[in-house]
């Protein structure tokens, strides 16, 4: 009775055959309980199930439990079930120094590109750092997946990563800042830091990078801090990388 199953931002879209008799769809979570359902009007061939929801302005969200779900098609007294694997798998695949016009606020930020290698969508809500040379850039991730910390990326279509796609995020922390007493000048060396990314399911991923500072010094006009005009960022291998 099903022709296709797709994702549309925060919804699971089920396309039914023209001759179907389905009146209701139930999505059962990995724990065996009903997660969500929708009714199908006579003659309709497209049904939408609310899979997740993120509302940045209210700092609230709802996310399915990753794992194997059961989609139940109800036709009168008869039912048909199929298994659906809803398992996002995020990976940091690129990190760059963004152009200054790409964001407002303090300079010295990074653009982090995240790919979804999994089978279902999710979103990124926060990007933070550890071991950055500027102590003010080292923060823990926000605990609330509905708390979106980005200034430019706020809409669900920008936040959510469908399976097989990538999205880039510019956090508000400034790991590319230096203080004059801790760093002599641009081009004087390289350093390593760890990037932490908070996900919509409540989990986190991380990746270590090496930054080679170059170009000219750019003063931020704040407490003698500066950033460099040309920072080269290299992803360091993770366990299993060749």
mmCIF file of C-alpha atoms in Angstrom:
data_model
loop_
_atom_site.group_PDB
_atom_site.id
_atom_site.type_symbol
_atom_site.label_atom_id
_atom_site.label_comp_id
_atom_site.label_asym_id
_atom_site.label_seq_id
_atom_site.Cartn_x
_atom_site.Cartn_y
_atom_site.Cartn_z
ATOM 1 C CA UNK A 1 0.000 0.000 0.000
ATOM 2 C CA UNK A 2 3.023 2.283 0.346
ATOM 3 C CA UNK A 3 4.734 3.811 -2.670
ATOM 4 C CA UNK A 4 7.411 5.828 -0.869
ATOM 5 C CA UNK A 5 8.557 7.091 2.516
ATOM 6 C CA UNK A 6 10.324 10.448 2.614
ATOM 7 C CA UNK A 7 11.316 13.237 4.998
ATOM 8 C CA UNK A 8 10.175 16.838 4.752
ATOM 9 C CA UNK A 9 12.055 18.928 7.344
ATOM 10 C CA UNK A 10 10.355 17.816 10.601
ATOM 11 C CA UNK A 11 7.848 15.383 9.116
ATOM 12 C CA UNK A 12 7.809 11.784 7.946
ATOM 13 C CA UNK A 13 5.919 11.704 4.642
ATOM 14 C CA UNK A 14 4.201 8.483 3.572
ATOM 15 C CA UNK A 15 2.980 8.267 -0.020
ATOM 16 C CA UNK A 16 0.218 5.696 -0.543
ATOM 17 C CA UNK A 17 -1.027 3.949 -3.659
ATOM 18 C CA UNK A 18 -4.115 5.343 -5.371
ATOM 19 C CA UNK A 19 -6.180 2.254 -4.504
ATOM 20 C CA UNK A 20 -5.283 2.169 -0.803
ATOM 21 C CA UNK A 21 -7.850 1.806 1.977
ATOM 22 C CA UNK A 22 -5.710 3.189 4.817
ATOM 23 C CA UNK A 23 -7.560 5.356 7.330
ATOM 24 C CA UNK A 24 -4.854 5.853 9.949
ATOM 25 C CA UNK A 25 -1.094 5.591 10.398
ATOM 26 C CA UNK A 26 0.538 4.826 13.745
ATOM 27 C CA UNK A 27 4.261 5.214 14.381
ATOM 28 C CA UNK A 28 5.409 2.944 17.203
ATOM 29 C CA UNK A 29 8.685 3.816 18.932
ATOM 30 C CA UNK A 30 11.547 1.439 19.791
ATOM 31 C CA UNK A 31 10.038 0.921 23.261
ATOM 32 C CA UNK A 32 6.780 -0.376 21.773
ATOM 33 C CA UNK A 33 4.663 2.663 22.669
ATOM 34 C CA UNK A 34 2.763 4.920 20.288
ATOM 35 C CA UNK A 35 4.946 7.884 19.322
ATOM 36 C CA UNK A 36 2.656 9.702 16.891
ATOM 37 C CA UNK A 37 -0.263 9.067 14.549
ATOM 38 C CA UNK A 38 -2.230 10.688 11.768
ATOM 39 C CA UNK A 39 -5.562 10.061 10.078
ATOM 40 C CA UNK A 40 -5.887 9.687 6.323
ATOM 41 C CA UNK A 41 -8.917 11.241 4.646
ATOM 42 C CA UNK A 42 -10.688 9.321 1.890
ATOM 43 C CA UNK A 43 -8.974 9.929 -1.430
ATOM 44 C CA UNK A 44 -5.761 11.278 0.090
ATOM 45 C CA UNK A 45 -2.541 9.578 -0.996
ATOM 46 C CA UNK A 46 -0.079 11.579 1.106
ATOM 47 C CA UNK A 47 0.081 11.307 4.903
ATOM 48 C CA UNK A 48 2.364 13.296 7.205
ATOM 49 C CA UNK A 49 3.553 12.283 10.653
ATOM 50 C CA UNK A 50 5.172 14.874 12.924
ATOM 51 C CA UNK A 51 8.540 13.245 13.545
ATOM 52 C CA UNK A 52 10.168 16.025 15.550
ATOM 53 C CA UNK A 53 9.795 19.702 16.335
ATOM 54 C CA UNK A 54 12.217 22.456 17.270
ATOM 55 C CA UNK A 55 10.982 25.948 18.185
ATOM 56 C CA UNK A 56 14.042 28.204 18.650
ATOM 57 C CA UNK A 57 12.097 31.227 19.896
ATOM 58 C CA UNK A 58 10.663 29.165 22.760
ATOM 59 C CA UNK A 59 13.790 27.028 23.311
ATOM 60 C CA UNK A 60 11.648 23.890 23.144
ATOM 61 C CA UNK A 61 11.902 20.730 21.086
ATOM 62 C CA UNK A 62 10.689 17.181 20.631
ATOM 63 C CA UNK A 63 12.738 14.428 19.012
ATOM 64 C CA UNK A 64 11.943 10.818 18.200
ATOM 65 C CA UNK A 65 13.974 8.119 19.941
ATOM 66 C CA UNK A 66 16.620 6.898 17.476
ATOM 67 C CA UNK A 67 16.250 3.235 16.592
ATOM 68 C CA UNK A 68 13.877 0.820 14.886
ATOM 69 C CA UNK A 69 10.284 2.058 14.647
ATOM 70 C CA UNK A 70 7.169 0.296 13.402
ATOM 71 C CA UNK A 71 4.834 2.023 10.957
ATOM 72 C CA UNK A 72 1.333 0.565 11.287
ATOM 73 C CA UNK A 73 -1.199 1.108 8.484
ATOM 74 C CA UNK A 74 -4.781 0.727 9.686
ATOM 75 C CA UNK A 75 -7.480 -0.242 7.164
ATOM 76 C CA UNK A 76 -10.752 -0.918 8.954
ATOM 77 C CA UNK A 77 -10.177 -3.988 11.118
ATOM 78 C CA UNK A 78 -6.963 -4.902 9.300
ATOM 79 C CA UNK A 79 -3.438 -3.657 9.902
ATOM 80 C CA UNK A 80 -0.152 -3.877 8.052
ATOM 81 C CA UNK A 81 3.195 -3.104 9.663
ATOM 82 C CA UNK A 82 6.629 -2.263 8.320
ATOM 83 C CA UNK A 83 9.845 -1.503 10.159
ATOM 84 C CA UNK A 84 11.530 1.868 9.687
ATOM 85 C CA UNK A 85 15.046 2.545 10.908
ATOM 86 C CA UNK A 86 15.231 6.121 12.201
ATOM 87 C CA UNK A 87 18.876 6.545 13.101
ATOM 88 C CA UNK A 88 20.748 9.800 12.408
ATOM 89 C CA UNK A 89 24.537 9.561 12.226
ATOM 90 C CA UNK A 90 26.302 12.921 12.322
ATOM 91 C CA UNK A 91 29.940 13.612 11.504
ATOM 92 C CA UNK A 92 32.003 16.805 11.370
ATOM 93 C CA UNK A 93 33.368 16.811 7.813
ATOM 94 C CA UNK A 94 34.812 20.302 7.347
ATOM 95 C CA UNK A 95 35.905 23.284 9.433
ATOM 96 C CA UNK A 96 36.870 26.646 7.966
ATOM 97 C CA UNK A 97 37.462 30.233 8.969
ATOM 98 C CA UNK A 98 34.324 31.916 7.574
ATOM 99 C CA UNK A 99 34.336 35.154 5.644
ATOM 100 C CA UNK A 100 33.608 38.062 7.954
ATOM 101 C CA UNK A 101 30.411 38.983 6.096
ATOM 102 C CA UNK A 102 28.938 35.549 6.845
ATOM 103 C CA UNK A 103 28.147 36.457 10.435
ATOM 104 C CA UNK A 104 27.678 39.354 12.820
ATOM 105 C CA UNK A 105 29.177 39.735 16.279
ATOM 106 C CA UNK A 106 32.713 39.109 17.451
ATOM 107 C CA UNK A 107 35.406 37.964 14.975
ATOM 108 C CA UNK A 108 37.435 34.786 15.453
ATOM 109 C CA UNK A 109 34.719 32.195 14.865
ATOM 110 C CA UNK A 110 34.690 28.932 12.911
ATOM 111 C CA UNK A 111 32.250 27.506 10.367
ATOM 112 C CA UNK A 112 31.625 23.836 11.156
ATOM 113 C CA UNK A 113 30.104 21.596 8.473
ATOM 114 C CA UNK A 114 28.225 18.519 9.676
ATOM 115 C CA UNK A 115 27.092 15.592 7.496
ATOM 116 C CA UNK A 116 24.279 13.172 8.281
ATOM 117 C CA UNK A 117 25.350 9.657 7.264
ATOM 118 C CA UNK A 118 22.310 8.077 8.887
ATOM 119 C CA UNK A 119 18.770 7.159 7.880
ATOM 120 C CA UNK A 120 16.753 9.954 9.520
ATOM 121 C CA UNK A 121 16.973 13.716 10.066
ATOM 122 C CA UNK A 122 18.077 15.578 13.169
ATOM 123 C CA UNK A 123 19.425 19.019 13.965
ATOM 124 C CA UNK A 124 22.436 20.750 15.525
ATOM 125 C CA UNK A 125 21.705 23.176 18.360
ATOM 126 C CA UNK A 126 25.132 24.228 19.645
ATOM 127 C CA UNK A 127 28.837 24.320 18.729
ATOM 128 C CA UNK A 128 31.433 24.755 21.471
ATOM 129 C CA UNK A 129 35.170 24.186 21.970
ATOM 130 C CA UNK A 130 37.750 22.854 24.391
ATOM 131 C CA UNK A 131 41.501 23.536 24.520
ATOM 132 C CA UNK A 132 41.121 26.685 22.415
ATOM 133 C CA UNK A 133 43.931 29.209 23.063
ATOM 134 C CA UNK A 134 41.374 31.825 24.079
ATOM 135 C CA UNK A 135 39.906 30.707 27.413
ATOM 136 C CA UNK A 136 36.636 32.531 26.735
ATOM 137 C CA UNK A 137 35.878 30.158 23.837
ATOM 138 C CA UNK A 138 35.943 27.009 25.964
ATOM 139 C CA UNK A 139 32.398 26.187 27.051
ATOM 140 C CA UNK A 140 30.252 23.143 27.748
ATOM 141 C CA UNK A 141 27.460 22.378 25.307
ATOM 142 C CA UNK A 142 23.983 23.605 26.183
ATOM 143 C CA UNK A 143 21.967 20.832 27.842
ATOM 144 C CA UNK A 144 18.681 21.746 26.135
ATOM 145 C CA UNK A 145 18.481 20.577 22.475
ATOM 146 C CA UNK A 146 15.763 23.184 21.915
ATOM 147 C CA UNK A 147 18.098 26.021 22.922
ATOM 148 C CA UNK A 148 19.554 27.173 19.608
ATOM 149 C CA UNK A 149 22.744 29.138 20.239
ATOM 150 C CA UNK A 150 23.356 30.332 16.677
ATOM 151 C CA UNK A 151 22.668 33.925 15.663
ATOM 152 C CA UNK A 152 22.296 33.476 11.892
ATOM 153 C CA UNK A 153 20.957 29.898 11.711
ATOM 154 C CA UNK A 154 17.526 29.817 13.372
ATOM 155 C CA UNK A 155 14.947 28.297 11.019
ATOM 156 C CA UNK A 156 14.224 24.535 11.122
ATOM 157 C CA UNK A 157 15.069 24.254 7.417
ATOM 158 C CA UNK A 158 18.553 25.610 8.213
ATOM 159 C CA UNK A 159 19.082 23.656 11.425
ATOM 160 C CA UNK A 160 17.837 20.211 10.407
ATOM 161 C CA UNK A 161 20.125 17.888 8.430
ATOM 162 C CA UNK A 162 18.235 15.359 6.277
ATOM 163 C CA UNK A 163 19.956 12.001 5.713
ATOM 164 C CA UNK A 164 22.629 12.244 3.049
ATOM 165 C CA UNK A 165 23.004 16.023 3.354
ATOM 166 C CA UNK A 166 25.228 18.559 5.123
ATOM 167 C CA UNK A 167 24.711 21.845 6.952
ATOM 168 C CA UNK A 168 27.194 24.475 8.143
ATOM 169 C CA UNK A 169 26.960 26.236 11.496
ATOM 170 C CA UNK A 170 28.817 29.236 12.911
ATOM 171 C CA UNK A 171 28.821 29.184 16.698
ATOM 172 C CA UNK A 172 28.975 32.243 18.915
ATOM 173 C CA UNK A 173 32.223 31.279 20.675
ATOM 174 C CA UNK A 174 35.503 32.687 19.327
ATOM 175 C CA UNK A 175 38.248 30.021 19.272
ATOM 176 C CA UNK A 176 40.420 32.010 16.831
ATOM 177 C CA UNK A 177 41.027 34.908 19.227
ATOM 178 C CA UNK A 178 44.377 35.473 20.918
ATOM 179 C CA UNK A 179 45.597 37.758 23.644
ATOM 180 C CA UNK A 180 48.804 39.705 23.035
ATOM 181 C CA UNK A 181 50.475 38.187 26.089
ATOM 182 C CA UNK A 182 49.731 34.589 25.021
ATOM 183 C CA UNK A 183 50.461 34.780 21.282
ATOM 184 C CA UNK A 184 53.250 36.709 19.599
ATOM 185 C CA UNK A 185 51.838 37.204 16.097
ATOM 186 C CA UNK A 186 50.064 35.513 13.201
ATOM 187 C CA UNK A 187 52.193 32.969 11.382
ATOM 188 C CA UNK A 188 54.093 32.032 14.546
ATOM 189 C CA UNK A 189 52.825 28.478 14.838
ATOM 190 C CA UNK A 190 49.888 26.106 15.102
ATOM 191 C CA UNK A 191 47.705 24.682 17.840
ATOM 192 C CA UNK A 192 45.055 22.015 18.342
ATOM 193 C CA UNK A 193 41.562 22.296 19.751
ATOM 194 C CA UNK A 194 38.472 20.108 19.973
ATOM 195 C CA UNK A 195 35.104 21.010 18.469
ATOM 196 C CA UNK A 196 31.962 19.794 20.241
ATOM 197 C CA UNK A 197 28.585 19.690 18.469
ATOM 198 C CA UNK A 198 25.278 19.210 20.296
ATOM 199 C CA UNK A 199 22.560 17.277 18.450
ATOM 200 C CA UNK A 200 18.776 17.317 18.526
ATOM 201 C CA UNK A 201 18.553 13.846 20.070
ATOM 202 C CA UNK A 202 20.465 15.064 23.104
ATOM 203 C CA UNK A 203 23.780 13.520 22.098
ATOM 204 C CA UNK A 204 27.042 15.092 20.995
ATOM 205 C CA UNK A 205 29.841 14.541 18.501
ATOM 206 C CA UNK A 206 33.347 15.950 18.501
ATOM 207 C CA UNK A 207 36.387 16.341 16.265
ATOM 208 C CA UNK A 208 39.910 17.518 16.927
ATOM 209 C CA UNK A 209 41.417 20.029 14.509
ATOM 210 C CA UNK A 210 44.745 21.735 13.989
ATOM 211 C CA UNK A 211 44.804 25.461 13.294
ATOM 212 C CA UNK A 212 47.769 27.147 11.611
ATOM 213 C CA UNK A 213 47.514 30.886 12.115
ATOM 214 C CA UNK A 214 48.667 33.114 9.272
ATOM 215 C CA UNK A 215 48.088 36.384 7.508
ATOM 216 C CA UNK A 216 47.997 39.669 9.356
ATOM 217 C CA UNK A 217 46.926 40.589 12.872
ATOM 218 C CA UNK A 218 43.391 41.974 13.139
ATOM 219 C CA UNK A 219 42.702 43.794 16.384
ATOM 220 C CA UNK A 220 39.295 43.228 17.923
ATOM 221 C CA UNK A 221 39.554 46.405 19.960
ATOM 222 C CA UNK A 222 38.751 44.507 23.145
ATOM 223 C CA UNK A 223 41.299 43.863 25.926
ATOM 224 C CA UNK A 224 44.203 43.676 23.527
ATOM 225 C CA UNK A 225 42.819 40.649 21.710
ATOM 226 C CA UNK A 226 43.343 39.929 18.035
ATOM 227 C CA UNK A 227 42.633 37.322 15.403
ATOM 228 C CA UNK A 228 44.487 36.381 12.236
ATOM 229 C CA UNK A 229 43.293 37.124 8.731
ATOM 230 C CA UNK A 230 44.168 33.665 7.408
ATOM 231 C CA UNK A 231 43.752 30.598 9.619
ATOM 232 C CA UNK A 232 44.154 27.188 7.988
ATOM 233 C CA UNK A 233 42.107 24.491 9.725
ATOM 234 C CA UNK A 234 42.877 20.783 9.269
ATOM 235 C CA UNK A 235 40.717 17.915 10.525
ATOM 236 C CA UNK A 236 42.776 15.456 12.534
ATOM 237 C CA UNK A 237 42.173 11.713 12.067
ATOM 238 C CA UNK A 238 39.656 9.999 14.300
ATOM 239 C CA UNK A 239 39.725 6.376 15.417
ATOM 240 C CA UNK A 240 39.252 4.260 12.314
ATOM 241 C CA UNK A 241 40.346 6.958 9.857
ATOM 242 C CA UNK A 242 43.054 5.966 7.424
#
